[in-house]
JSON list of C-alpha atoms in Angstrom, two decimals:
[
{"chain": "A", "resi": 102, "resn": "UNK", "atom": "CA", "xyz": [-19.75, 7.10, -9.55]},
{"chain": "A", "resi": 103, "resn": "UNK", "atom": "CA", "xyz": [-18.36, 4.46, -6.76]},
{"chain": "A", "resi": 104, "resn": "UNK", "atom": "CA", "xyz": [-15.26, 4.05, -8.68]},
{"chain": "A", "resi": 105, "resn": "UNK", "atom": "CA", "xyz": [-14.59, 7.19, -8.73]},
{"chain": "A", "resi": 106, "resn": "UNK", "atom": "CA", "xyz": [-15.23, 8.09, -5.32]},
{"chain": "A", "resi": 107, "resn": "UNK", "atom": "CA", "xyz": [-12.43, 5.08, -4.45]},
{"chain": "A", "resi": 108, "resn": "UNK", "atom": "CA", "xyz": [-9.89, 6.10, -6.97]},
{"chain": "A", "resi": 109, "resn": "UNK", "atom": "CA", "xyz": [-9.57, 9.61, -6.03]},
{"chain": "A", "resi": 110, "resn": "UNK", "atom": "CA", "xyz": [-7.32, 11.02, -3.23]},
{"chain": "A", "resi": 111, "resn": "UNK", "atom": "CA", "xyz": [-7.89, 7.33, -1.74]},
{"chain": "A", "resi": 112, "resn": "UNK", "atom": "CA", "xyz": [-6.75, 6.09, 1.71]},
{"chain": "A", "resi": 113, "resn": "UNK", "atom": "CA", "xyz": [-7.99, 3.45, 3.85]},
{"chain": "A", "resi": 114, "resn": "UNK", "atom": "CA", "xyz": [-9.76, 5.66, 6.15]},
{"chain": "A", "resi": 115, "resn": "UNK", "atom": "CA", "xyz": [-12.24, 6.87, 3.10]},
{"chain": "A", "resi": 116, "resn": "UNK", "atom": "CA", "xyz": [-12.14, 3.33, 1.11]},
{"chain": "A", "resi": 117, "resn": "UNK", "atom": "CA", "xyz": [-13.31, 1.39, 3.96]},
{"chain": "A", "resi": 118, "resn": "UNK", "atom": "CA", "xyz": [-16.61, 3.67, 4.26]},
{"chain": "A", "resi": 119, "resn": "UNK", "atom": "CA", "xyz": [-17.18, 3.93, 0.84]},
{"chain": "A", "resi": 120, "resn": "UNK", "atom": "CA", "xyz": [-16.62, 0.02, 0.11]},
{"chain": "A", "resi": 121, "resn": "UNK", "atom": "CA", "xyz": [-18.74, -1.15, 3.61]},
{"chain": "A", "resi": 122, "resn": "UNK", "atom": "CA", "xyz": [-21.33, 1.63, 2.91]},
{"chain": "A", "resi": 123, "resn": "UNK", "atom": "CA", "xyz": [-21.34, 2.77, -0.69]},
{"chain": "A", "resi": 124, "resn": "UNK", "atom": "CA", "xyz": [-20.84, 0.17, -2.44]},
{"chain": "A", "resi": 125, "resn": "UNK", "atom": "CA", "xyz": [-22.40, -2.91, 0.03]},
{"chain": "A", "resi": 126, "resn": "UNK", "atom": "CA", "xyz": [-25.55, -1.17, 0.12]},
{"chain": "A", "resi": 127, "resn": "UNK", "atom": "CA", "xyz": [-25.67, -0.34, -4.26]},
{"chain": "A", "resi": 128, "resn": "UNK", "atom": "CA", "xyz": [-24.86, -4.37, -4.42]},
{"chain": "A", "resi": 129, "resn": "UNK", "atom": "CA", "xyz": [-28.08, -5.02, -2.00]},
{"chain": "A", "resi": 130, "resn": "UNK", "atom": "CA", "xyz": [-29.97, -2.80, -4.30]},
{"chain": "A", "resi": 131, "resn": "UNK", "atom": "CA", "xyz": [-28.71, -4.25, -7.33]},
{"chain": "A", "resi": 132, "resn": "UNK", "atom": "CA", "xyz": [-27.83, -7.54, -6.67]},
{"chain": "A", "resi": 133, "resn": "UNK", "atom": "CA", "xyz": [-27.28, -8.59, -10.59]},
{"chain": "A", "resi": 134, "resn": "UNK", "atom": "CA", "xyz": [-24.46, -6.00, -10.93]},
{"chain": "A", "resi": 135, "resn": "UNK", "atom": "CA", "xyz": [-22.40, -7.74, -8.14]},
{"chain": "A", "resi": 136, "resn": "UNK", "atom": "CA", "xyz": [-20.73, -9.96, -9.75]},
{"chain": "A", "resi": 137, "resn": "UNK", "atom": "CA", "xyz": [-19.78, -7.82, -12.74]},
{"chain": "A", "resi": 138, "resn": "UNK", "atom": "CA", "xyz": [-18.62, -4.68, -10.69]},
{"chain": "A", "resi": 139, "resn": "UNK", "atom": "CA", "xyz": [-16.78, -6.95, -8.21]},
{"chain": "A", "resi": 140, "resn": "UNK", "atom": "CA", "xyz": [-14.82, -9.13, -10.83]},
{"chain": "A", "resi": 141, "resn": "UNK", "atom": "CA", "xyz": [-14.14, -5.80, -12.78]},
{"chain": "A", "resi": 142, "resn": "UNK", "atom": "CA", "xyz": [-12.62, -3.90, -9.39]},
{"chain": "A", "resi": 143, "resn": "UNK", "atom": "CA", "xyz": [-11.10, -7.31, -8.63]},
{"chain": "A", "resi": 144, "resn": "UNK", "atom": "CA", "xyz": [-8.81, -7.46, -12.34]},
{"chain": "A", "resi": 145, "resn": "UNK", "atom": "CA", "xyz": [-7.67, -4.06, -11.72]},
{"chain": "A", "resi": 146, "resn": "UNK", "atom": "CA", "xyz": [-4.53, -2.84, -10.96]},
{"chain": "A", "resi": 147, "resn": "UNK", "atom": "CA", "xyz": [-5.18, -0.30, -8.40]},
{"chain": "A", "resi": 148, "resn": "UNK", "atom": "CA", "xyz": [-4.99, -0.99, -4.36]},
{"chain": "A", "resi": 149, "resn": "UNK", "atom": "CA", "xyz": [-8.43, 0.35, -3.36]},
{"chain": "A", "resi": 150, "resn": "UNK", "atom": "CA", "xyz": [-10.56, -0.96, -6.07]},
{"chain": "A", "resi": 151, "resn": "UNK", "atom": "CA", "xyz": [-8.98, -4.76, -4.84]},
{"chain": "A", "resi": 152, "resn": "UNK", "atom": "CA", "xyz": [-9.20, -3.79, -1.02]},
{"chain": "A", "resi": 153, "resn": "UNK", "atom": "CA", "xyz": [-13.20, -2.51, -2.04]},
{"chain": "A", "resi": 154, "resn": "UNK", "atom": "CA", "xyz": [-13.83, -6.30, -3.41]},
{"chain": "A", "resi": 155, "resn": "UNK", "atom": "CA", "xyz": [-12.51, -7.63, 0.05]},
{"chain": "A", "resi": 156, "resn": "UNK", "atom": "CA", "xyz": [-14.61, -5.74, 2.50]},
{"chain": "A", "resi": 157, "resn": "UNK", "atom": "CA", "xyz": [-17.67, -4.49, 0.41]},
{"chain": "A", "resi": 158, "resn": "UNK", "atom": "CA", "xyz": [-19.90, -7.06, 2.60]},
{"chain": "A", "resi": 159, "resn": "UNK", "atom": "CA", "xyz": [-18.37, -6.14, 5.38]},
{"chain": "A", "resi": 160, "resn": "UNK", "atom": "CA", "xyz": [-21.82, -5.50, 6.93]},
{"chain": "A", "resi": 161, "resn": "UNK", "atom": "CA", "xyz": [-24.13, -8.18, 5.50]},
{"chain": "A", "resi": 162, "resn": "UNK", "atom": "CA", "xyz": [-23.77, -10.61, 8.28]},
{"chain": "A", "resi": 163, "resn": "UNK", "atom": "CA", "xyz": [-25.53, -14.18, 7.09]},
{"chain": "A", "resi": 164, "resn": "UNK", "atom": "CA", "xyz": [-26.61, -12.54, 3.98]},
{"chain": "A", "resi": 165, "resn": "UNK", "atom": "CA", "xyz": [-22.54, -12.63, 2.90]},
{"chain": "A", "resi": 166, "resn": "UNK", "atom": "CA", "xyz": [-21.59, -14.32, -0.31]},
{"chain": "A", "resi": 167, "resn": "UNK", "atom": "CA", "xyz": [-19.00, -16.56, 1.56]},
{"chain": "A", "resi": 168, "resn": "UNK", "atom": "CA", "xyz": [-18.16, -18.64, -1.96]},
{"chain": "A", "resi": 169, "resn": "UNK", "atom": "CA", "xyz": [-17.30, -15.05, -3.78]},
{"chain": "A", "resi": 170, "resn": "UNK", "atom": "CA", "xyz": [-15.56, -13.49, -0.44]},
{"chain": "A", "resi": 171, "resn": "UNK", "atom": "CA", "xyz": [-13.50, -17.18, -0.51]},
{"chain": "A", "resi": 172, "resn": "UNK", "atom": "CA", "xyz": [-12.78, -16.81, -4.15]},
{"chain": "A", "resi": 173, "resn": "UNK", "atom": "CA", "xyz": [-11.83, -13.08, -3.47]},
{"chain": "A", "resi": 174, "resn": "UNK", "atom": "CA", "xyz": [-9.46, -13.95, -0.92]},
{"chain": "A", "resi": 175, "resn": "UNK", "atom": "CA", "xyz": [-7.70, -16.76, -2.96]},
{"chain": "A", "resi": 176, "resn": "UNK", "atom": "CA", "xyz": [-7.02, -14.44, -5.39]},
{"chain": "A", "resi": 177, "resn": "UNK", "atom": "CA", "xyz": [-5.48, -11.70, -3.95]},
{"chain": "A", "resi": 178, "resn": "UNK", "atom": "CA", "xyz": [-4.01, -13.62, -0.75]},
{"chain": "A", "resi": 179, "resn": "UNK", "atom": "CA", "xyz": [-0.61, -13.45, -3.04]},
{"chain": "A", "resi": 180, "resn": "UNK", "atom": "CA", "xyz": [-0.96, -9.75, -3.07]},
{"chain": "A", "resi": 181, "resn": "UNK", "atom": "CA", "xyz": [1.94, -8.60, -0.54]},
{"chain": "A", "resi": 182, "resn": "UNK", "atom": "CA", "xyz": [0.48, -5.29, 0.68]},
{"chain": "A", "resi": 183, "resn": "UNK", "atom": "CA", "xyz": [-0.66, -4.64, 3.88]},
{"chain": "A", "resi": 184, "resn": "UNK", "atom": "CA", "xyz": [-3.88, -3.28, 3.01]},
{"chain": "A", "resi": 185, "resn": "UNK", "atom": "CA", "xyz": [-4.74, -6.36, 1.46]},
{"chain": "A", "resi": 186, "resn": "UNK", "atom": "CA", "xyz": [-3.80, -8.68, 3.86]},
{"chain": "A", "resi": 187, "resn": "UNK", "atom": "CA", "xyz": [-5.61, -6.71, 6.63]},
{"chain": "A", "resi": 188, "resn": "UNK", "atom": "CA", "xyz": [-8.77, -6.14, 4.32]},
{"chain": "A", "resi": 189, "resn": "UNK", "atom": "CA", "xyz": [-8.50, -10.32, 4.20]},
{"chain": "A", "resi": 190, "resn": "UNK", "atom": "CA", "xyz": [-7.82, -10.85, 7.61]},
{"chain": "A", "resi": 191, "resn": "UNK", "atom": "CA", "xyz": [-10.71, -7.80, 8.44]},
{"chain": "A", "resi": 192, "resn": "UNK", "atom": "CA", "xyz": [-13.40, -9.64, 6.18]},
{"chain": "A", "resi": 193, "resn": "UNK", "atom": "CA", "xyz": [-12.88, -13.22, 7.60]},
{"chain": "A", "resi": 194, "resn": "UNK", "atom": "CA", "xyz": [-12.97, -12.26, 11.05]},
{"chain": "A", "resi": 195, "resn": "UNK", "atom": "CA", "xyz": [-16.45, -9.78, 10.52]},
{"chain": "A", "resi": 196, "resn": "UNK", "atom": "CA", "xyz": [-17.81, -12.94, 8.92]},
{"chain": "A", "resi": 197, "resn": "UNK", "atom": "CA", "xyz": [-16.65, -15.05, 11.64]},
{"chain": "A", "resi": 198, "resn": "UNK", "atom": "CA", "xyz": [-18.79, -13.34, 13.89]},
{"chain": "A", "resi": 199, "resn": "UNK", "atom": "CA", "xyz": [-21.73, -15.06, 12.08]},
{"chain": "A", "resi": 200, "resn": "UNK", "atom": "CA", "xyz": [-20.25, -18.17, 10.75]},
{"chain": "A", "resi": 201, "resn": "UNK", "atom": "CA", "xyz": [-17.15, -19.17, 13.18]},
{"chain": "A", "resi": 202, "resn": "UNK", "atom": "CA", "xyz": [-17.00, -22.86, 11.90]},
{"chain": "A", "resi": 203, "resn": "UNK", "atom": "CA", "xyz": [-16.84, -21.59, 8.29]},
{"chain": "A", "resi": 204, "resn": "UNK", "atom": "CA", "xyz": [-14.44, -19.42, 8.79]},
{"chain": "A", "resi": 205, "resn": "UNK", "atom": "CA", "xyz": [-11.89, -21.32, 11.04]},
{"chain": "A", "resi": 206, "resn": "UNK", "atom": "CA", "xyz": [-12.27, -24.44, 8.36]},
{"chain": "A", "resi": 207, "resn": "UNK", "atom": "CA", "xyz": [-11.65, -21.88, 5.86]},
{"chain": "A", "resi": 208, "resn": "UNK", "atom": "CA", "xyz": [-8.10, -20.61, 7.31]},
{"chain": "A", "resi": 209, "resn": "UNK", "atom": "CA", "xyz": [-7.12, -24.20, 8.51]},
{"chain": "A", "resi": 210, "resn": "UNK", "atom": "CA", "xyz": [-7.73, -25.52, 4.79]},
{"chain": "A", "resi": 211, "resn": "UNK", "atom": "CA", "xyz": [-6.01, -22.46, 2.84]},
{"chain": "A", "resi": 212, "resn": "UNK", "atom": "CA", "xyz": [-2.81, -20.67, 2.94]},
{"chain": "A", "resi": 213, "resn": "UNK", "atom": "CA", "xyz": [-2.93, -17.57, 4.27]},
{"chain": "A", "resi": 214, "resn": "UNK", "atom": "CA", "xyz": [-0.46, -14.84, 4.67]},
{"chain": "A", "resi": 215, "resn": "UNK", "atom": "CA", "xyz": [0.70, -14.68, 8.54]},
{"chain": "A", "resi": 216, "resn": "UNK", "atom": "CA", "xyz": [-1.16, -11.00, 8.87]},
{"chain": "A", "resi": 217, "resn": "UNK", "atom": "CA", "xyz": [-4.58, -12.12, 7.27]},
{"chain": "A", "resi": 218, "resn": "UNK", "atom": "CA", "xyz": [-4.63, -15.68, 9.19]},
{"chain": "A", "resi": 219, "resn": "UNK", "atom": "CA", "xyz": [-3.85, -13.42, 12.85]},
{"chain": "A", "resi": 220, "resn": "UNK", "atom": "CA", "xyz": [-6.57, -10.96, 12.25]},
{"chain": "A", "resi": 221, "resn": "UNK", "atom": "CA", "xyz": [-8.86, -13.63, 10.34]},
{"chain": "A", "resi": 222, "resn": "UNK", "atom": "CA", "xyz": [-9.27, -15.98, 13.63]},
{"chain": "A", "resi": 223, "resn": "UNK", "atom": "CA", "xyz": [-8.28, -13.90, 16.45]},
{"chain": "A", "resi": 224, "resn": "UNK", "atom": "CA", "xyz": [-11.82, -13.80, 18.35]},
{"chain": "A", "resi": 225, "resn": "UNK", "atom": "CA", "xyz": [-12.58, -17.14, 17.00]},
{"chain": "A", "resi": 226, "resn": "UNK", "atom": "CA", "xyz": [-9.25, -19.13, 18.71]}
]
């Protein structure tokens, strides 16, 4: 079970593959899950399952949901942790690489925690 496997003995290092590999390529498979699994990890209280939410597209180029990874970020941009605001920062600037414009409007429209907003645009700027 994905959950599982991010809940347990987590840390970044393991999260990050689990979330970008794991769990972005079950969501590709089963794309009418996403939305339920996401908003479920998203509502929870626990670090990883949030930071999983963030970066789970990590890979999916123009195929990312940008309207879900916006809404994702909105939510937890409040969230004061580190590994959220880098997981924000991390997933804006991957998708950046396909979508600059997007992404740039995106920051310059929202507010954004200093750490998120550097990493977000700092190949775009």
């Amino acid at each position: 079970e994905i959950e599982g496997l991010i809940t347990s003995k987590s840390w970044w290092d393991t999260v990050d593959l689990i979330a970008a590999d794991t769990l972005g390529k079950y969501l590709i498979k089963f794309p009418d899950q996403k939305i339920k699994i996401i908003s479920d990890f998203s509502e929870r209280d626990n670090l990883w399952l949030n930071r999983s939410t963030l970066i789970f597209q990590l890979k999916y180029k123009d195929k990312l949901d940008f309207e879900l990874l916006k809404s994702l970020v909105i939510h937890h941009y409040p969230n004061k942790d580190f590994f959220i605001q880098k997981a924000i920062g991390w997933a804006l600037r991957e998708y950046g690489k396909t979508n600059p414009e997007s992404v740039l409007n995106f920051v310059r429209t929202n507010t954004l925690k200093p750490l998120s907003e550097r990493e977000a645009i700092r190949n775009i700027i």
